[in-house]
mmCIF file of C-alpha atoms in Angstrom:
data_model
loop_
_atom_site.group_PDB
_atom_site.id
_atom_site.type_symbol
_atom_site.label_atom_id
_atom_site.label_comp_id
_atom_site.label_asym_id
_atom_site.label_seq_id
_atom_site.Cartn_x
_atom_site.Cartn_y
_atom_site.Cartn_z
ATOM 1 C CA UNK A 1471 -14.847 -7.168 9.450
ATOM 2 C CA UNK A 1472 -13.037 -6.799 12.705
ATOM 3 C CA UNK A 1473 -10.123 -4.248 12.946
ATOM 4 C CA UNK A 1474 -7.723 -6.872 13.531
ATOM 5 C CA UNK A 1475 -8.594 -8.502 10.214
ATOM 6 C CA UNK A 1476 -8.701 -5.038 8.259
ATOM 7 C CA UNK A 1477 -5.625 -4.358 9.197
ATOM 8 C CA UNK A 1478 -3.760 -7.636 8.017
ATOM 9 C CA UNK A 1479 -5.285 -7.448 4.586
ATOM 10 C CA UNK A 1480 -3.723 -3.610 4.272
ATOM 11 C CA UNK A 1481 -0.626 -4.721 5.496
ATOM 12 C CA UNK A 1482 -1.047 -7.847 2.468
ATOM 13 C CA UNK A 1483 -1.785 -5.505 0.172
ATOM 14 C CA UNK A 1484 1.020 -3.009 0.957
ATOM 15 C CA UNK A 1485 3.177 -6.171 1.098
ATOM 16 C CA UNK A 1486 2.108 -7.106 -2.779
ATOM 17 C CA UNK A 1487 2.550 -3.148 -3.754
ATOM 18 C CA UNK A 1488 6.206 -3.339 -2.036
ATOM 19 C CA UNK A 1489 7.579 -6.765 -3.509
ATOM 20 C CA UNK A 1490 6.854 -5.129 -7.323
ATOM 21 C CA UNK A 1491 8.113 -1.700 -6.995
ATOM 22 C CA UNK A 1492 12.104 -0.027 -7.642
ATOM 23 C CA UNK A 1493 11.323 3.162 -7.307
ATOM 24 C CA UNK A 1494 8.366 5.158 -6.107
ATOM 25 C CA UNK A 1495 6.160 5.919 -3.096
ATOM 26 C CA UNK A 1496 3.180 4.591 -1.479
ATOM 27 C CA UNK A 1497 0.541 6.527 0.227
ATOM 28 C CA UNK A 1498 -1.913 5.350 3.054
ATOM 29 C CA UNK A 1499 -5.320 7.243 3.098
ATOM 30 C CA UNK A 1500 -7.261 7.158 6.128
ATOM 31 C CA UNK A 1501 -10.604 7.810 7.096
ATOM 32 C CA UNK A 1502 -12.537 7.746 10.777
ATOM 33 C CA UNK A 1503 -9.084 5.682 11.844
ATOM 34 C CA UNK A 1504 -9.345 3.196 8.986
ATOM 35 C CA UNK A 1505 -7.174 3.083 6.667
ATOM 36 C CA UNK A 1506 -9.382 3.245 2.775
ATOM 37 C CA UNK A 1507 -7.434 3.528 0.235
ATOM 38 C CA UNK A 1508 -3.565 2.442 -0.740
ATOM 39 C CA UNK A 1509 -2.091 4.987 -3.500
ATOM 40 C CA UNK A 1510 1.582 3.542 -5.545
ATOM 41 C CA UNK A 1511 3.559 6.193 -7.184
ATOM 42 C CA UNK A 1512 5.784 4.207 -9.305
ATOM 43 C CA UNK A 1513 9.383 5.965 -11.160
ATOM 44 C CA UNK A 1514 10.960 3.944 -13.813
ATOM 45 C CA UNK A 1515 14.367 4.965 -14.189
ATOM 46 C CA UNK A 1516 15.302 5.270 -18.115
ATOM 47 C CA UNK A 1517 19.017 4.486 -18.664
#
């Protein structure tokens, strides 16, 4: 897998993450300049 191609399927699945969330925070974890691992934090707001 080229770098070019890695980095459109993060950016798809931040995308995806993004479209759900309200509230929260997403993390990017990155290893020898590759991004390896996308972390969601998620707060639901109780009214």
């Amino acid at each position: 897998m080229g770098k070019e191609e890695h980095l459109e399927i993060v950016i798809e699945r931040l995308r995806e993450m993004l479209k759900t969330m309200n509230y929260g925070s997403v993390t990017l974890v990155v290893q020898d300049g590759k991004v390896i691992q996308l972390e969601k934090n998620e707060k639901v707001r109780i009214k």
